[in-house]
C-alpha cells in the first residue's frame, strides 16, 4: 500500500514512516520543512534501509498535490501537516487557520479529484477543551476549545465530518492524540523543536543536556496529587503504530471513524521530571510559576475503543518515554 504522508518529516510523521516501512507499507512524504529538517530522510534510511520518496512543498499548493497524485499510485493519506504551538496560535491565528484548515481542504479536494478516498487525520485531544470529567472517551463533547490551535483542529474535524457525509464512499479517520513524547529507541530520531520548546518533555530534555537553565512548572495548586497538571503522555512509537492499526482496521471501510490515542493513565508534571531525572542520572532544575491561562488540571484518555476496534494499545510506560527521549537528546544535543 502506497500512502501519502503530509508532514512526514516532522516528529510524529517521521516515526510513523519508519513503522510503516517496517510493516511493509510505502510512505510518500510531502513536507514544506517549516518545522523539520531534510536530515530526517537519512535517519529513516539508517533505521529501515529505505529512503521514502520526498516532495518538498506545501499542502496549500494544489499544483504539487496534483503532481504527487498523478506520479504516485496513492492508496491512502495520513495527514500530519499542521502548525501546533498553542501560544503561537494566539499570536498568529491567521497563519494557523490558513495552514491547518485551508490546507486540509486543499488536500481533500485534490484527493477527491484523484479518486483517493481514504484519509487518516492527525487530530488532538485539545478538541475536548476542559472536560467535565475524566477519562475522556470519543463521545465526550468537543468544541469548547480555548485557543486558535485547538479551534483549528476542531474546525477541521467538523469539515471532514461534513465532507464524509456528502461523500459516503470516503473513509475518514480522526485520531485524537493526547501528549506525544519519547523517541525512537535507537536514539537516532526524536523531537527537535525549532526555538523554545512548547511541550514539556523536549524542554526537560534540553535542561538535562545543558541547553536550558531550568524548567518552568506552571501551577502547583491544581486539585491533583502533587498540585501540578496531569496529562496522558503517549510514546511516539505507540502513536505511530496507532496510525498503522487505523489504516489496517478502518482505512478501507467507508464512514467516519474516531479514536483516542493515549495510554489511559495520567502523569503529573513532577512525575515526568522525576522519571527524566532517573533516566539521565541527575536532578532536573525547575522553578514553580503561576498557572498559565487556559491550562486545565487533568486530562487523560479512555482508550478502550481503539483497543477493541483497532486491536491497538500503548505498550511503553513513562520510564521508557524518559529513557528513549534522553537517549535521543544526549546523542543529538542540538537535534538533527
Short mmCIF file of C-alpha atoms in Angstrom, two decimals:
data_model
loop_
_atom_site.label_atom_id
_atom_site.label_comp_id
_atom_site.label_asym_id
_atom_site.label_seq_id
_atom_site.Cartn_x
_atom_site.Cartn_y
_atom_site.Cartn_z
CA UNK A 1 0.00 0.00 0.00
CA UNK A 2 1.37 3.41 -1.01
CA UNK A 3 0.46 6.17 1.47
CA UNK A 4 0.93 9.92 1.11
CA UNK A 5 2.22 11.24 4.45
CA UNK A 6 1.84 15.01 4.73
CA UNK A 7 4.21 16.46 7.33
CA UNK A 8 6.12 13.19 7.17
CA UNK A 9 9.45 14.80 8.09
CA UNK A 10 8.08 16.07 11.41
CA UNK A 11 8.29 14.45 14.83
CA UNK A 12 5.29 12.13 14.70
CA UNK A 13 5.27 11.79 10.92
CA UNK A 14 8.89 10.60 10.69
CA UNK A 15 8.45 7.93 13.37
CA UNK A 16 5.26 6.79 11.65
CA UNK A 17 7.13 6.48 8.33
CA UNK A 18 9.70 4.21 10.00
CA UNK A 19 6.98 1.97 11.41
CA UNK A 20 5.12 1.97 8.09
CA UNK A 21 8.20 0.75 6.23
CA UNK A 22 8.76 -1.94 8.86
CA UNK A 23 5.11 -3.01 8.33
CA UNK A 24 5.58 -3.29 4.56
CA UNK A 25 3.83 -0.03 3.63
CA UNK A 26 5.32 2.54 1.25
CA UNK A 27 5.23 6.15 2.54
CA UNK A 28 5.47 9.08 0.12
CA UNK A 29 6.34 12.25 2.05
CA UNK A 30 5.16 15.81 1.42
CA UNK A 31 6.64 18.41 3.77
CA UNK A 32 7.47 22.11 3.49
CA UNK A 33 10.24 21.78 6.14
CA UNK A 34 8.92 24.78 8.10
CA UNK A 35 9.36 22.83 11.35
CA UNK A 36 11.52 19.88 10.29
CA UNK A 37 14.80 19.06 8.57
CA UNK A 38 15.75 17.10 5.46
CA UNK A 39 18.31 15.15 7.54
CA UNK A 40 15.34 13.08 8.76
CA UNK A 41 15.36 11.18 5.44
CA UNK A 42 18.86 9.88 6.14
CA UNK A 43 17.83 8.73 9.62
CA UNK A 44 14.82 6.87 8.20
CA UNK A 45 17.20 5.14 5.79
CA UNK A 46 19.60 4.23 8.62
CA UNK A 47 16.79 2.53 10.50
CA UNK A 48 14.95 0.83 7.65
CA UNK A 49 17.39 0.58 4.73
CA UNK A 50 14.88 2.51 2.60
CA UNK A 51 14.50 6.19 1.72
CA UNK A 52 10.92 7.33 1.10
CA UNK A 53 10.07 9.41 -1.95
CA UNK A 54 10.11 13.01 -0.72
CA UNK A 55 8.40 16.06 -2.21
CA UNK A 56 9.28 19.42 -0.66
CA UNK A 57 6.16 21.51 -0.84
CA UNK A 58 3.08 22.83 0.91
CA UNK A 59 -0.35 21.26 1.30
CA UNK A 60 -1.85 24.58 0.15
CA UNK A 61 -0.08 24.23 -3.21
CA UNK A 62 -2.60 22.48 -5.46
CA UNK A 63 -0.03 22.06 -8.22
CA UNK A 64 2.27 19.86 -6.13
CA UNK A 65 -0.66 17.89 -4.72
CA UNK A 66 -1.88 17.10 -8.25
CA UNK A 67 1.68 16.23 -9.27
CA UNK A 68 2.00 13.71 -6.41
CA UNK A 69 -1.34 12.06 -7.13
CA UNK A 70 -0.50 11.81 -10.85
CA UNK A 71 3.03 10.47 -10.34
CA UNK A 72 2.33 8.10 -7.43
CA UNK A 73 -0.40 5.46 -7.13
CA UNK A 74 -1.60 6.68 -3.73
CA UNK A 75 -4.00 4.38 -1.86
CA UNK A 76 -4.45 6.44 1.29
CA UNK A 77 -3.35 9.65 3.00
CA UNK A 78 -2.10 10.23 6.54
CA UNK A 79 -2.36 13.96 7.21
CA UNK A 80 0.09 15.28 9.82
CA UNK A 81 1.00 18.63 8.23
CA UNK A 82 -0.09 21.36 10.61
CA UNK A 83 1.10 24.13 12.89
CA UNK A 84 0.78 23.03 16.50
CA UNK A 85 2.00 25.57 19.08
CA UNK A 86 -0.79 26.85 21.33
CA UNK A 87 0.94 30.11 22.31
CA UNK A 88 1.98 30.90 18.75
CA UNK A 89 -1.57 30.26 17.54
CA UNK A 90 -2.84 33.03 19.84
CA UNK A 91 -0.32 35.44 18.28
CA UNK A 92 -0.77 34.23 14.69
CA UNK A 93 -4.34 32.93 14.30
CA UNK A 94 -4.49 33.74 10.59
CA UNK A 95 -1.50 31.51 9.86
CA UNK A 96 -3.00 28.66 11.87
CA UNK A 97 -6.40 28.79 10.17
CA UNK A 98 -4.77 29.17 6.76
CA UNK A 99 -2.37 26.26 7.19
CA UNK A 100 -4.46 23.87 9.27
CA UNK A 101 -7.99 24.47 7.94
CA UNK A 102 -7.45 25.80 4.41
CA UNK A 103 -4.55 23.38 3.87
CA UNK A 104 -6.69 20.38 4.80
CA UNK A 105 -9.48 21.47 2.46
CA UNK A 106 -6.97 21.81 -0.40
CA UNK A 107 -5.64 18.34 0.35
CA UNK A 108 -9.06 16.69 0.45
CA UNK A 109 -10.14 18.43 -2.76
CA UNK A 110 -7.03 17.08 -4.52
CA UNK A 111 -7.73 13.61 -3.07
CA UNK A 112 -11.27 13.68 -4.43
CA UNK A 113 -10.05 14.74 -7.89
CA UNK A 114 -7.58 11.84 -7.85
CA UNK A 115 -10.17 9.33 -6.62
CA UNK A 116 -8.37 8.69 -3.31
CA UNK A 117 -10.99 8.04 -0.63
CA UNK A 118 -9.02 7.06 2.48
CA UNK A 119 -7.78 9.67 4.95
CA UNK A 120 -6.32 9.41 8.46
CA UNK A 121 -6.23 12.82 10.15
CA UNK A 122 -3.85 13.83 12.92
CA UNK A 123 -6.25 15.46 15.38
CA UNK A 124 -5.80 16.29 19.05
CA UNK A 125 -7.35 15.91 22.48
CA UNK A 126 -7.46 19.72 22.54
CA UNK A 127 -10.80 19.42 20.69
CA UNK A 128 -12.31 18.34 24.03
CA UNK A 129 -11.32 21.60 25.76
CA UNK A 130 -11.64 21.45 29.56
CA UNK A 131 -13.55 18.19 30.04
CA UNK A 132 -16.29 17.93 32.67
CA UNK A 133 -14.90 14.54 33.71
CA UNK A 134 -12.04 12.15 33.03
CA UNK A 135 -11.19 9.79 31.48
CA UNK A 136 -12.26 11.25 28.15
CA UNK A 137 -13.97 8.96 25.63
CA UNK A 138 -14.83 9.61 21.99
CA UNK A 139 -18.37 10.71 22.92
CA UNK A 140 -17.13 13.46 25.25
CA UNK A 141 -18.41 16.78 23.82
CA UNK A 142 -15.96 18.68 21.60
CA UNK A 143 -15.72 22.32 20.54
CA UNK A 144 -15.23 24.10 23.86
CA UNK A 145 -11.67 24.95 22.82
CA UNK A 146 -9.62 27.76 24.32
CA UNK A 147 -7.10 28.73 21.60
CA UNK A 148 -6.81 29.04 17.81
CA UNK A 149 -4.71 25.86 17.53
CA UNK A 150 -7.37 23.74 19.21
CA UNK A 151 -10.11 25.56 17.32
CA UNK A 152 -8.37 24.81 14.02
CA UNK A 153 -8.30 21.09 14.85
CA UNK A 154 -11.97 21.19 15.83
CA UNK A 155 -12.86 23.08 12.62
CA UNK A 156 -11.03 20.50 10.51
CA UNK A 157 -12.86 17.68 12.27
CA UNK A 158 -16.21 19.36 11.55
CA UNK A 159 -15.25 19.96 7.90
CA UNK A 160 -14.21 16.32 7.48
CA UNK A 161 -17.43 15.15 9.13
CA UNK A 162 -19.46 17.14 6.58
CA UNK A 163 -17.27 16.01 3.67
CA UNK A 164 -17.65 12.34 4.60
CA UNK A 165 -21.42 12.75 4.95
CA UNK A 166 -21.61 14.25 1.47
CA UNK A 167 -19.24 11.60 0.03
CA UNK A 168 -20.24 8.39 1.88
CA UNK A 169 -17.73 6.33 -0.10
CA UNK A 170 -14.91 8.02 1.82
CA UNK A 171 -13.14 6.53 4.83
CA UNK A 172 -12.12 9.34 7.17
CA UNK A 173 -10.44 8.57 10.49
CA UNK A 174 -9.90 11.18 13.20
CA UNK A 175 -7.11 10.21 15.61
CA UNK A 176 -7.25 12.37 18.73
CA UNK A 177 -3.77 12.32 20.27
CA UNK A 178 -3.13 13.08 23.88
CA UNK A 179 0.50 14.10 24.66
CA UNK A 180 3.13 12.55 22.35
CA UNK A 181 6.60 12.14 23.88
CA UNK A 182 9.63 9.87 23.57
CA UNK A 183 11.88 9.00 20.66
CA UNK A 184 12.94 6.02 18.56
CA UNK A 185 14.59 3.52 20.94
CA UNK A 186 17.76 3.61 18.80
CA UNK A 187 18.34 7.26 19.75
CA UNK A 188 18.70 8.25 16.08
CA UNK A 189 15.32 10.01 15.76
CA UNK A 190 13.35 12.20 18.13
CA UNK A 191 11.65 15.53 18.71
CA UNK A 192 13.66 18.52 17.51
CA UNK A 193 11.59 21.66 18.11
CA UNK A 194 12.63 24.91 16.47
CA UNK A 195 13.35 27.61 19.05
CA UNK A 196 11.97 27.35 22.58
CA UNK A 197 10.11 24.04 23.05
CA UNK A 198 6.37 24.37 23.56
CA UNK A 199 5.96 20.93 25.12
CA UNK A 200 7.11 19.55 28.43
CA UNK A 201 9.36 16.61 27.51
CA UNK A 202 11.66 18.33 24.97
CA UNK A 203 12.04 21.23 27.41
CA UNK A 204 13.05 18.84 30.21
CA UNK A 205 15.46 17.14 27.80
CA UNK A 206 17.10 20.44 26.89
CA UNK A 207 17.53 21.30 30.57
CA UNK A 208 19.03 17.85 31.18
CA UNK A 209 21.55 18.25 28.33
CA UNK A 210 22.52 21.78 29.40
CA UNK A 211 20.86 23.80 26.65
CA UNK A 212 18.47 25.48 29.10
CA UNK A 213 18.96 26.53 32.71
CA UNK A 214 15.72 25.31 34.26
CA UNK A 215 12.17 24.15 33.58
CA UNK A 216 9.25 26.43 34.47
CA UNK A 217 6.45 24.42 36.10
CA UNK A 218 3.26 26.40 35.59
CA UNK A 219 0.98 25.86 38.57
CA UNK A 220 1.39 23.68 41.67
CA UNK A 221 -2.03 24.36 43.17
CA UNK A 222 -4.21 22.22 40.93
CA UNK A 223 -6.55 19.66 42.57
CA UNK A 224 -4.14 16.83 41.68
CA UNK A 225 -1.97 14.56 43.90
CA UNK A 226 1.11 16.84 43.78
CA UNK A 227 -0.60 20.06 42.64
CA UNK A 228 0.86 20.03 39.11
CA UNK A 229 -1.10 19.37 35.92
CA UNK A 230 -1.83 15.76 34.97
CA UNK A 231 -1.73 14.63 31.33
CA UNK A 232 -1.84 11.40 29.34
CA UNK A 233 1.64 11.05 27.81
CA UNK A 234 1.94 8.56 24.95
CA UNK A 235 5.17 7.25 23.44
CA UNK A 236 5.63 8.37 19.84
CA UNK A 237 6.29 4.76 18.77
CA UNK A 238 2.93 3.67 20.19
CA UNK A 239 1.33 6.61 18.40
CA UNK A 240 3.00 5.64 15.13
CA UNK A 241 1.69 2.09 15.46
CA UNK A 242 -1.78 3.52 16.11
CA UNK A 243 -1.82 5.06 12.63
CA UNK A 244 -0.92 1.75 11.01
CA UNK A 245 -3.57 -0.02 13.07
CA UNK A 246 -6.14 2.55 11.90
CA UNK A 247 -5.13 2.11 8.25
CA UNK A 248 -5.39 -1.66 8.54
CA UNK A 249 -8.65 -1.76 10.50
CA UNK A 250 -10.75 1.03 9.02
CA UNK A 251 -8.71 2.63 6.20
CA UNK A 252 -10.79 0.79 3.60
CA UNK A 253 -14.12 0.98 5.44
CA UNK A 254 -16.31 3.87 4.39
CA UNK A 255 -17.56 6.09 7.18
CA UNK A 256 -16.27 8.47 9.83
CA UNK A 257 -14.09 6.73 12.43
CA UNK A 258 -12.95 8.44 15.64
CA UNK A 259 -10.38 7.14 18.13
CA UNK A 260 -8.49 8.46 21.14
CA UNK A 261 -4.81 7.53 21.20
CA UNK A 262 -3.31 7.66 24.69
CA UNK A 263 -2.27 5.32 27.48
CA UNK A 264 -5.38 5.67 29.61
CA UNK A 265 -3.24 6.88 32.52
CA UNK A 266 -2.39 10.36 33.77
CA UNK A 267 1.04 11.53 34.92
CA UNK A 268 1.82 14.84 36.61
CA UNK A 269 4.49 17.31 35.53
CA UNK A 270 6.62 16.47 38.57
CA UNK A 271 6.26 12.73 37.91
CA UNK A 272 7.66 13.32 34.42
CA UNK A 273 10.51 15.38 35.89
CA UNK A 274 11.32 12.55 38.32
CA UNK A 275 11.22 9.95 35.54
CA UNK A 276 13.62 12.03 33.47
CA UNK A 277 15.95 12.55 36.45
CA UNK A 278 16.15 8.76 36.76
CA UNK A 279 16.83 8.41 33.03
CA UNK A 280 19.64 10.98 32.83
CA UNK A 281 21.14 10.30 36.27
CA UNK A 282 20.91 13.80 37.70
CA UNK A 283 18.31 16.24 39.03
CA UNK A 284 16.36 18.47 36.65
CA UNK A 285 16.36 22.11 37.76
CA UNK A 286 12.87 23.61 37.83
CA UNK A 287 11.03 26.64 39.19
CA UNK A 288 7.42 26.80 40.26
CA UNK A 289 5.48 29.54 38.44
CA UNK A 290 1.85 30.72 38.44
CA UNK A 291 -0.69 28.85 36.32
CA UNK A 292 -0.99 29.78 32.65
CA UNK A 293 -4.39 30.99 31.40
CA UNK A 294 -6.31 28.23 29.65
CA UNK A 295 -4.40 25.33 31.21
CA UNK A 296 -6.56 22.59 32.71
CA UNK A 297 -5.92 20.47 35.79
CA UNK A 298 -6.09 16.95 34.38
CA UNK A 299 -6.76 15.16 31.14
CA UNK A 300 -6.37 11.53 30.15
CA UNK A 301 -7.94 9.16 27.68
CA UNK A 302 -10.34 6.27 27.71
CA UNK A 303 -8.66 4.16 25.02
CA UNK A 304 -10.98 1.14 25.14
CA UNK A 305 -12.49 1.87 21.71
CA UNK A 306 -9.07 1.81 20.00
CA UNK A 307 -8.20 -1.40 21.84
CA UNK A 308 -11.44 -3.08 20.78
CA UNK A 309 -11.79 -1.85 17.19
CA UNK A 310 -8.16 -1.30 16.13
CA UNK A 311 -6.60 -4.09 18.21
CA UNK A 312 -4.15 -1.45 19.45
CA UNK A 313 -2.96 -0.35 22.85
CA UNK A 314 0.02 1.59 24.17
CA UNK A 315 2.94 -0.57 25.30
CA UNK A 316 5.51 1.93 26.61
CA UNK A 317 5.43 3.37 30.14
CA UNK A 318 6.70 6.72 31.45
CA UNK A 319 10.07 5.17 32.32
CA UNK A 320 10.59 4.12 28.69
CA UNK A 321 9.38 7.50 27.41
CA UNK A 322 12.00 9.29 29.51
CA UNK A 323 14.80 6.82 28.73
CA UNK A 324 14.23 6.98 24.96
CA UNK A 325 14.00 10.79 25.00
CA UNK A 326 17.28 11.01 26.91
CA UNK A 327 18.99 8.55 24.56
CA UNK A 328 17.98 10.77 21.61
CA UNK A 329 18.80 14.11 23.26
CA UNK A 330 22.15 13.03 24.73
CA UNK A 331 23.28 11.62 21.38
CA UNK A 332 21.92 14.65 19.48
CA UNK A 333 22.25 17.58 21.91
CA UNK A 334 21.47 20.12 19.16
CA UNK A 335 18.88 17.99 17.35
CA UNK A 336 19.30 16.93 13.74
#
